Coordinates of N, CA, C and O in Angstrom, one line a residue:
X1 N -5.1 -25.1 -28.1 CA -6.4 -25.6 -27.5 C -6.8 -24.6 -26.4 O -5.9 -24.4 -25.5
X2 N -8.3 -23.6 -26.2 CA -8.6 -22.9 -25.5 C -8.2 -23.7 -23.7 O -8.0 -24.9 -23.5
X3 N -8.3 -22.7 -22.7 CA -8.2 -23.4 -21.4 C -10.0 -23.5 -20.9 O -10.9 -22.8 -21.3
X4 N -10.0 -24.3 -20.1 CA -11.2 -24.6 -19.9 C -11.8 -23.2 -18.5 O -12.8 -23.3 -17.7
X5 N -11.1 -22.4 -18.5 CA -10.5 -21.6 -17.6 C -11.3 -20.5 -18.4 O -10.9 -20.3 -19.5
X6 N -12.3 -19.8 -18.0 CA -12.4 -18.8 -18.7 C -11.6 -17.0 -18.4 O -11.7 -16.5 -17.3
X7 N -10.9 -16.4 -19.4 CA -10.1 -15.6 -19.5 C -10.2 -14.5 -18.1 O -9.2 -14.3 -17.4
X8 N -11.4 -14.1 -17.8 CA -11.4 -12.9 -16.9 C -11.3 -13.7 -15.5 O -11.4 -13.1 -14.4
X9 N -11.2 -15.0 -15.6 CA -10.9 -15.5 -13.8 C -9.5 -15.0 -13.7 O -9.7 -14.3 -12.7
X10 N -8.3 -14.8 -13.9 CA -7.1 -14.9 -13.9 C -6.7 -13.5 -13.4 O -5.8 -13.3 -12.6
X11 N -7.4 -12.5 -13.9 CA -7.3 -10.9 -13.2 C -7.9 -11.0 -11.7 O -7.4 -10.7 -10.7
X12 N -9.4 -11.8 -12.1 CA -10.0 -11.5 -10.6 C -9.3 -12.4 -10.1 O -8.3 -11.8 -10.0
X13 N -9.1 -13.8 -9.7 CA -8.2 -14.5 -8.9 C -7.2 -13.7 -8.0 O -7.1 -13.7 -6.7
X14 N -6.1 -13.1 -9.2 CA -4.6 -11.8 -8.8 C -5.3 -11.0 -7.7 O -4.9 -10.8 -6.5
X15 N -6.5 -10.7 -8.4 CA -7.3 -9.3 -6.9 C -7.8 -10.2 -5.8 O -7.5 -9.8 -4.7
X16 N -8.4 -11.2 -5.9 CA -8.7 -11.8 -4.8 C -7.7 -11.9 -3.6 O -7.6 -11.4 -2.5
X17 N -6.8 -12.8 -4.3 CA -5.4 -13.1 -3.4 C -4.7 -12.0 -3.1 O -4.1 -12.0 -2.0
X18 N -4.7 -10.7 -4.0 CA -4.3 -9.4 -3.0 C -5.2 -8.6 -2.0 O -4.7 -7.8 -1.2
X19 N -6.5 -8.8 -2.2 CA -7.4 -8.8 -1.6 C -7.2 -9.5 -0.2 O -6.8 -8.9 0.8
X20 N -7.4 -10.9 -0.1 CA -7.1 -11.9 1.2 C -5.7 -11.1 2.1 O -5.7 -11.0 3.3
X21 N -4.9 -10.9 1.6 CA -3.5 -10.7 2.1 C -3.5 -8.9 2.8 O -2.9 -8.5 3.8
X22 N -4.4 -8.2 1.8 CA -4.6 -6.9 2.6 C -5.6 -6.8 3.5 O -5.4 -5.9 4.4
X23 N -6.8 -7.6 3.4 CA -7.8 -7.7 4.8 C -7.0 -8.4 5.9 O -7.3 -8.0 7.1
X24 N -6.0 -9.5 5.7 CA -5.5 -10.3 6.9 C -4.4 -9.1 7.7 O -4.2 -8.8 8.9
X25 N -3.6 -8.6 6.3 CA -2.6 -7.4 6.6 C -3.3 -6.3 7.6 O -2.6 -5.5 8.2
X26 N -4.6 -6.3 7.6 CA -4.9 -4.5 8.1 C -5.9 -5.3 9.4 O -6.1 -4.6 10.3
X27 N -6.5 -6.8 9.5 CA -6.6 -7.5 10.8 C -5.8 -7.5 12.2 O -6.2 -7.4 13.4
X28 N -4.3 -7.6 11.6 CA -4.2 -7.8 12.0 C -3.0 -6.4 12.9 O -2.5 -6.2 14.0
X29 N -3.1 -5.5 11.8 CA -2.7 -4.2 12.2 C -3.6 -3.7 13.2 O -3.1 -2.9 14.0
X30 N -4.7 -4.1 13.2 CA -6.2 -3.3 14.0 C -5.8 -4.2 15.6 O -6.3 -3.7 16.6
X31 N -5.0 -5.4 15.8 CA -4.7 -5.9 17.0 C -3.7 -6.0 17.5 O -3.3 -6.7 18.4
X32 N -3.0 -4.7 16.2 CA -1.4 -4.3 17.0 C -1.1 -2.6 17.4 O 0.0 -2.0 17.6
X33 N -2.3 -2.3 17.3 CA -2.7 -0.7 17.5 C -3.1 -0.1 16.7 O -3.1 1.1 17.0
X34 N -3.5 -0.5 15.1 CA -3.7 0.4 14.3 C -4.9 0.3 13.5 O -4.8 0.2 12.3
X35 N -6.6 0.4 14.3 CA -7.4 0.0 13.9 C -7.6 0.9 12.9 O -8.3 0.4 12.0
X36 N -7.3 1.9 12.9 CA -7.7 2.8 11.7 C -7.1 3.2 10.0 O -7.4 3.8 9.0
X37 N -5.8 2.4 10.6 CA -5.2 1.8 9.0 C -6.7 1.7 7.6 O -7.8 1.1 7.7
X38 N -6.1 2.4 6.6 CA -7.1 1.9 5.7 C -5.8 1.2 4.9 O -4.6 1.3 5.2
X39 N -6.4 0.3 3.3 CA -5.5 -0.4 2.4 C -4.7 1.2 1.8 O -3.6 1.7 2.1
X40 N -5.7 1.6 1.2 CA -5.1 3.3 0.9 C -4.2 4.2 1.5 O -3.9 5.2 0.9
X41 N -3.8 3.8 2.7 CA -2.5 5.1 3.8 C -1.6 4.0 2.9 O -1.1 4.6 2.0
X42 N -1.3 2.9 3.0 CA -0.1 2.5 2.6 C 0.4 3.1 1.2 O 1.5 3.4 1.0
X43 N -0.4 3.1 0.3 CA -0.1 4.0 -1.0 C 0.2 4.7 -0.4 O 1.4 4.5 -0.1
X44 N -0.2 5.6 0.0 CA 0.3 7.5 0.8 C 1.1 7.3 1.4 O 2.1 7.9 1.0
X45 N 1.3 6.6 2.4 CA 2.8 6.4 3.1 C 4.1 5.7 2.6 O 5.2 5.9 3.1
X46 N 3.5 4.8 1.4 CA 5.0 5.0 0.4 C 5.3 6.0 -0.6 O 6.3 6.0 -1.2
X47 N 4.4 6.9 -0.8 CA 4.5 8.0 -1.5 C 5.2 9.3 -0.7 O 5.7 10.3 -1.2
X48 N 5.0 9.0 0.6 CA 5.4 10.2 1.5 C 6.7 10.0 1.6 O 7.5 10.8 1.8
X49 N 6.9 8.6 1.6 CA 8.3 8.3 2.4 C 9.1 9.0 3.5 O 8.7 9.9 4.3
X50 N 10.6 8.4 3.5 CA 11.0 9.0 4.9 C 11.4 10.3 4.7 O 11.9 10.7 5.7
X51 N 11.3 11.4 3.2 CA 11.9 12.7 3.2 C 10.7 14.2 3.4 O 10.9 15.4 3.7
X52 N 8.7 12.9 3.0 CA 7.9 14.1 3.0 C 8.2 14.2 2.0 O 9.2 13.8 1.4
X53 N 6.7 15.2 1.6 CA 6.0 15.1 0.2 C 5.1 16.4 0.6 O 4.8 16.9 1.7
X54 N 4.9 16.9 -0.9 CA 3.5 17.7 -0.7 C 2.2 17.4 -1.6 O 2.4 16.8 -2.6
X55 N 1.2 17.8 -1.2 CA 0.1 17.4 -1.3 C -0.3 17.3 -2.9 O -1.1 16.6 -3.4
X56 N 0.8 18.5 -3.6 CA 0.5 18.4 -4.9 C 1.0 17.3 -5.5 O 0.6 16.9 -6.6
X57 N 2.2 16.8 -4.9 CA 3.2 16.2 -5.4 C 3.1 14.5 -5.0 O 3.6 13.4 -5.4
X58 N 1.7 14.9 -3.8 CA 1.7 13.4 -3.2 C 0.3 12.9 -4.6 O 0.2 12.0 -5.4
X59 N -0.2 13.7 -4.4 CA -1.7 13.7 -5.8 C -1.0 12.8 -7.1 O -1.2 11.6 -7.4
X60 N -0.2 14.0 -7.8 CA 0.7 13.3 -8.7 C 0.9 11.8 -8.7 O 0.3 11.0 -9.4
X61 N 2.0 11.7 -7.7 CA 2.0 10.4 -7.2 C 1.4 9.2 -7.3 O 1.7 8.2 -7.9
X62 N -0.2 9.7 -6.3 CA -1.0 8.6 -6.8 C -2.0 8.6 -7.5 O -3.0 7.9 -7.4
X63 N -1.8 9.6 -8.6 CA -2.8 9.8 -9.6 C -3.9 10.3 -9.2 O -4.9 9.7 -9.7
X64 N -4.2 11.3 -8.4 CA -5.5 11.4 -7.8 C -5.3 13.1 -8.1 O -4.3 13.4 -8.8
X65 N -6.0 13.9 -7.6 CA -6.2 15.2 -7.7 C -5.6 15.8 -6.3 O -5.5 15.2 -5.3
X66 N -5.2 17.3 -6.4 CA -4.7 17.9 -5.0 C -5.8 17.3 -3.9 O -5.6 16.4 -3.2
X67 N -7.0 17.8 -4.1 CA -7.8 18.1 -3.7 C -7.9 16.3 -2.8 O -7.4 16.2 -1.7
X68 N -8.4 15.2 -3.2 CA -7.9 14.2 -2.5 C -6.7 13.7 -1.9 O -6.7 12.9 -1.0
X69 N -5.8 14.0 -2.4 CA -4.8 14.1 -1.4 C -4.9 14.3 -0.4 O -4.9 13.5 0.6
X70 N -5.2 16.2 -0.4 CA -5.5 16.7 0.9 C -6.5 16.0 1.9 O -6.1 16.0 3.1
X71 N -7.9 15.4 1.3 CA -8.8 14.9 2.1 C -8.2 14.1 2.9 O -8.6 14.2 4.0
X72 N -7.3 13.1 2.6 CA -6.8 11.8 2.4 C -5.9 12.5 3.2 O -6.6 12.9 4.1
X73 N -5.2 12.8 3.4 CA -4.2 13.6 4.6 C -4.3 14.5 6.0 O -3.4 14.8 6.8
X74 N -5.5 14.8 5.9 CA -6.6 15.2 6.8 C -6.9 13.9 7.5 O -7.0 13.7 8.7
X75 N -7.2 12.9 6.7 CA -8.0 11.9 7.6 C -6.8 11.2 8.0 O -7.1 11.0 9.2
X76 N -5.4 10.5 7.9 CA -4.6 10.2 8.0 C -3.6 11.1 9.4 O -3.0 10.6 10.3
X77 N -3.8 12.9 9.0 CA -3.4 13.5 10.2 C -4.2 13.2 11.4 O -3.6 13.2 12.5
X78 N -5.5 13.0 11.4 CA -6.4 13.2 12.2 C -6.5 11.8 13.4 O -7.1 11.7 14.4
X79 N -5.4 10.6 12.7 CA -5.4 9.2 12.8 C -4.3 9.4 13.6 O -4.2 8.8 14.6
X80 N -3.3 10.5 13.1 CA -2.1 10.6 13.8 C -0.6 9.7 13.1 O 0.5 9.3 13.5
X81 N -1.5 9.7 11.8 CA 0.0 8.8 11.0 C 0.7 9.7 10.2 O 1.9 9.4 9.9
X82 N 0.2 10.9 9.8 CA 1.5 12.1 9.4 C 1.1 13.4 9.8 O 0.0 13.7 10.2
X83 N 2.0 14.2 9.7 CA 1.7 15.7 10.5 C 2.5 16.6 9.3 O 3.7 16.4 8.8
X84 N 1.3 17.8 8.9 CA 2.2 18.7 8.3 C 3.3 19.8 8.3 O 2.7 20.9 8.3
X85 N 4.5 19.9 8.2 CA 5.0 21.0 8.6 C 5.6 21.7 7.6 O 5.8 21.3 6.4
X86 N 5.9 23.1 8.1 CA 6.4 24.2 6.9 C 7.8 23.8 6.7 O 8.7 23.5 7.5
X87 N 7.8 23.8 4.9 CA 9.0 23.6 4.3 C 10.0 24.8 4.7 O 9.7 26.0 4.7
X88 N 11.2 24.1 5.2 CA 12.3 25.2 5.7 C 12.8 26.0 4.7 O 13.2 27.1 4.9
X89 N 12.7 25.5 3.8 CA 13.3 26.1 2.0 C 12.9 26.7 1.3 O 13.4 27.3 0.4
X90 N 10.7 26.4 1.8 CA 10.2 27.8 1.1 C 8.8 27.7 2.3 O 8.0 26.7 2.2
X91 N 8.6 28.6 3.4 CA 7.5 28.4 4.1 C 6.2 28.9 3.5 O 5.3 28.8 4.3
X92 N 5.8 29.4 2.4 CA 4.5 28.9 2.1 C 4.5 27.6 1.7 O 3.4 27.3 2.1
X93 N 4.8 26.8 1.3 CA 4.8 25.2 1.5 C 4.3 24.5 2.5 O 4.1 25.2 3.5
X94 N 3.9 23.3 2.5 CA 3.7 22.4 3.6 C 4.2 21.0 3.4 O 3.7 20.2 2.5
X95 N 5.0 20.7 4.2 CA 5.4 19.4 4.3 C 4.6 18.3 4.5 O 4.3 18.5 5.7
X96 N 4.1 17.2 4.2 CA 3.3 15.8 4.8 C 5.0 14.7 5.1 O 5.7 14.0 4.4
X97 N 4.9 15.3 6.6 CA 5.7 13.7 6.8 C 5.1 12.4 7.8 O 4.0 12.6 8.3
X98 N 5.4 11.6 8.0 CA 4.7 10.4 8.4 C 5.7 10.8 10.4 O 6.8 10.8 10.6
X99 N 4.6 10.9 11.1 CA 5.0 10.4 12.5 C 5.6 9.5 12.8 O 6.1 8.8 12.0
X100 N 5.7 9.2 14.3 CA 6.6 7.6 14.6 C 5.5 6.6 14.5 O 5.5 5.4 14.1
X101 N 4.7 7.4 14.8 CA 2.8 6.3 14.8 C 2.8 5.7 13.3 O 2.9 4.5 13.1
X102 N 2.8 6.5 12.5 CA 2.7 6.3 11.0 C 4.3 5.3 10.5 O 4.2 4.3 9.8
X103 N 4.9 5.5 10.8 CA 6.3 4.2 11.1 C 6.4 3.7 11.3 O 7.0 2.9 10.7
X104 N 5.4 3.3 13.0 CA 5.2 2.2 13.5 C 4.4 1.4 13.0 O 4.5 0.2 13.0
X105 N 3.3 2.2 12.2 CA 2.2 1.6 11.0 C 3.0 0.5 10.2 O 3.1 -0.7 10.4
X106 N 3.9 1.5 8.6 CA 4.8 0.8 8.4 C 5.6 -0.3 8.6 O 5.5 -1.3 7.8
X107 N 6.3 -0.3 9.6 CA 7.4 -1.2 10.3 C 6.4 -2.6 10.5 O 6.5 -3.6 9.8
X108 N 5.6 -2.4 11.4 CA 4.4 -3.6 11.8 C 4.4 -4.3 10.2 O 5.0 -5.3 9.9
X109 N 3.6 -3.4 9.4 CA 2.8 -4.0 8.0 C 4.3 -5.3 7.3 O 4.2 -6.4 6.9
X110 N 5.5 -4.4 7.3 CA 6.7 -5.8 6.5 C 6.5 -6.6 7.4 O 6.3 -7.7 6.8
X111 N 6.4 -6.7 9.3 CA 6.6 -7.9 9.2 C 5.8 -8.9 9.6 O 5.9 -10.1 10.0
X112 N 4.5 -7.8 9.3 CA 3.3 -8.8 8.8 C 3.0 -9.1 7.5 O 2.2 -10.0 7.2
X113 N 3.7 -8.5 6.8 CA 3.5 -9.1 5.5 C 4.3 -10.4 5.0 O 4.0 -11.4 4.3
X114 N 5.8 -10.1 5.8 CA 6.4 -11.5 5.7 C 6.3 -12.7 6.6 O 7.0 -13.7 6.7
X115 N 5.0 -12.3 7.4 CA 4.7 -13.3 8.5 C 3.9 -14.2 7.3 O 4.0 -15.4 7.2
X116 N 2.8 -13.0 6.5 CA 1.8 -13.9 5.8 C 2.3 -14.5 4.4 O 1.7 -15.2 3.6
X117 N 3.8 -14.0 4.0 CA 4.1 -14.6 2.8 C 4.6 -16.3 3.4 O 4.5 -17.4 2.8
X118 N 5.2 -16.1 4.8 CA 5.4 -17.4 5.5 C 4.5 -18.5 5.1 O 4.7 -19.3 4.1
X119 N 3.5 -18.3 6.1 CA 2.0 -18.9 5.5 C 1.8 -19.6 4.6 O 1.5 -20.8 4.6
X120 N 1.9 -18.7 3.4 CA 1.5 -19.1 2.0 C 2.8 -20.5 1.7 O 2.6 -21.6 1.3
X121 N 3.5 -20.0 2.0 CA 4.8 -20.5 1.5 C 4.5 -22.0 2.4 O 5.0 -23.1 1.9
X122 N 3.7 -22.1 3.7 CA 3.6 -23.5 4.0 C 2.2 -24.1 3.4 O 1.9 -25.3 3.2
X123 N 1.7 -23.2 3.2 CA 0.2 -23.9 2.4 C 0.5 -24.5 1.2 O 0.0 -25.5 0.7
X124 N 1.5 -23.5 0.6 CA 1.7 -24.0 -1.3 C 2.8 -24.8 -1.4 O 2.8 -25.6 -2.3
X125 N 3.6 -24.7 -0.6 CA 5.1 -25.5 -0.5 C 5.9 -24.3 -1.1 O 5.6 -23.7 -2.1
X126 N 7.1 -24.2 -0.3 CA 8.2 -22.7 -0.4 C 8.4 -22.9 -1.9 O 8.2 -21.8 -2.4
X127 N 8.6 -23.5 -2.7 CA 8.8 -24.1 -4.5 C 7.7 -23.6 -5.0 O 8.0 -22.9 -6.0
X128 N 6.5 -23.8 -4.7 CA 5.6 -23.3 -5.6 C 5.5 -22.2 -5.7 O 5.5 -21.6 -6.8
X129 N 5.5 -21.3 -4.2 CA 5.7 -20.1 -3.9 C 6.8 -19.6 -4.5 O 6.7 -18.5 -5.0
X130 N 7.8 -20.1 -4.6 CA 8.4 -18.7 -5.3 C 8.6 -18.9 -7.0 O 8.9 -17.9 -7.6
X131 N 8.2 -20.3 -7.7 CA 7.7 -20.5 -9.0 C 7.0 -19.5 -9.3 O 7.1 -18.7 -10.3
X132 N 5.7 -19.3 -8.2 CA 4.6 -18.1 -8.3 C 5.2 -16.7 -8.5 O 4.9 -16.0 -9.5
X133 N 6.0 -16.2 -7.6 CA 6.2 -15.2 -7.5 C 7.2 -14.8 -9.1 O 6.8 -14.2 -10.1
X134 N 8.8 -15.5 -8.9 CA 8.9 -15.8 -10.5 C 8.2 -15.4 -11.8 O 8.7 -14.5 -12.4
X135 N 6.9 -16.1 -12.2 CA 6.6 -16.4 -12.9 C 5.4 -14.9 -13.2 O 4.8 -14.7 -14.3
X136 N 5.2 -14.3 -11.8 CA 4.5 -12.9 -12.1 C 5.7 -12.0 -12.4 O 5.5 -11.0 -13.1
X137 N 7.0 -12.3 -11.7 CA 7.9 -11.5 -12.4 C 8.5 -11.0 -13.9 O 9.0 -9.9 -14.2
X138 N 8.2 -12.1 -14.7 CA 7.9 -12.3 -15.7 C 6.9 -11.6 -16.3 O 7.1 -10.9 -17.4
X139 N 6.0 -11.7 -15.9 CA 4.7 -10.7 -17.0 C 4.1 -9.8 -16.1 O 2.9 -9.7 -16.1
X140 N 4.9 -9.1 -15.1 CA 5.0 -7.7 -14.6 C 5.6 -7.0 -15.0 O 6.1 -7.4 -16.0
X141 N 6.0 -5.6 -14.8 CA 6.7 -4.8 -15.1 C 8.3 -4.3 -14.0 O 8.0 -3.2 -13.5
X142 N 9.0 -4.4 -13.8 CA 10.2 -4.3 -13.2 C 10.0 -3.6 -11.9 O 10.3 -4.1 -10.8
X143 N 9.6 -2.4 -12.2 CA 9.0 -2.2 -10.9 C 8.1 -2.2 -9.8 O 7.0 -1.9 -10.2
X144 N 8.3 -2.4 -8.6 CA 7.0 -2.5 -7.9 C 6.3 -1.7 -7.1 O 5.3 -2.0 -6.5
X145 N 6.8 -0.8 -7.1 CA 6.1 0.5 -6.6 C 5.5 1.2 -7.8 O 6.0 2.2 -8.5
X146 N 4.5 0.6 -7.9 CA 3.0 1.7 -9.3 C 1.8 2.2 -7.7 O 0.8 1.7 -7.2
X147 N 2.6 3.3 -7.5 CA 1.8 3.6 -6.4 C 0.8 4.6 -7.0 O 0.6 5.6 -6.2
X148 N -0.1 4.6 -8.4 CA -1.0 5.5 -8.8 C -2.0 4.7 -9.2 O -2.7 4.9 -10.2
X149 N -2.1 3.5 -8.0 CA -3.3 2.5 -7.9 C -4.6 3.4 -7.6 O -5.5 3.5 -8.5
X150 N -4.5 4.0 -6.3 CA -5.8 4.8 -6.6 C -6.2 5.4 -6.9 O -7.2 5.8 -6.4
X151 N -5.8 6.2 -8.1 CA -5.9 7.3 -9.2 C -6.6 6.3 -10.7 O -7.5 6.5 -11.5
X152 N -5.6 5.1 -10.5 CA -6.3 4.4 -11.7 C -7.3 3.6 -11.4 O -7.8 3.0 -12.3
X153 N -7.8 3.3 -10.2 CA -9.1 3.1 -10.0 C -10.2 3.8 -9.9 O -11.4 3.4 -9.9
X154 N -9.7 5.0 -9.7 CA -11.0 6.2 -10.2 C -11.1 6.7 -8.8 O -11.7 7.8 -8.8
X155 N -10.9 6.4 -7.6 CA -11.1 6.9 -5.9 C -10.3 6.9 -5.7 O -9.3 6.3 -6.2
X156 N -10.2 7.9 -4.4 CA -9.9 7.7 -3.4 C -10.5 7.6 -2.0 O -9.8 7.3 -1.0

């Protein structure tokens, strides 16, 4: 028997509620010093991680082209959340690694993020909540880092 539910609510719903969680997430970054967080540095700053990345390699990464990377690391340097330096191993290179600002970014966002999984967990009841989570584990893919979100959305 069809659901009375029509099929394309069920994608947008998933985006909505990650939607809600990344506007509250970057709210509330903006009134812990980091008004200039976009949703997009966090892709880049899990792509940079703690060893540094380069610009070709960060592109790769998130499916995007050198060329936005770079833009996208320019506006991020200029924010003061990573700084580039010459690879010791080959100096025509350039390193993107993330500052303490850009850490401090990080560090803040888990435990705002597990402030607002809190939340949820008293709105839905901790059972449903993790039924929920469960049950996306199931018809996800194993891993959770698909950090070539903004590449497969066509921007950056």
């Amino acid at each position: 028997m069809p659901s009375a539910t029509p099929g394309f609510e069920l994608p947008l719903r998933l985006f909505l509620a990650f939607r809600v969680l990344i506007d509250e997430l970057h709210a509330e970054l903006a009134r812990q010093g980091h008004p200039d967080m976009r949703p997009m540095h966090g892709f880049v700053m899990q792509a940079i991680g703690s060893r540094g990345t380069t610009a070709v390699d960060l592109g790769r990464v998130l499916g995007v082209s050198k060329q936005a990377a770079g833009k996208t690391i320019e506006t991020m340097e200029r924010a003061g959340y990573v700084e580039r330096t010459r690879d010791p191993d080959d100096t025509r290179r350039k390193i993107v690694r993330l500052t303490p600002f850009g850490v401090d970014a990080l560090a803040r966002s888990a435990r705002i993020f597990d402030a607002l999984r809190a939340r949820w967990a008293e709105e839905l009841g901790q059972d449903r909540l993790e039924a929920l989570e469960d049950d996306l584990r199931k018809v996800t893919p194993e891993g959770l880092w698909r950090l070539d979100v903004p590449g497969w959305f066509g921007t950056m």
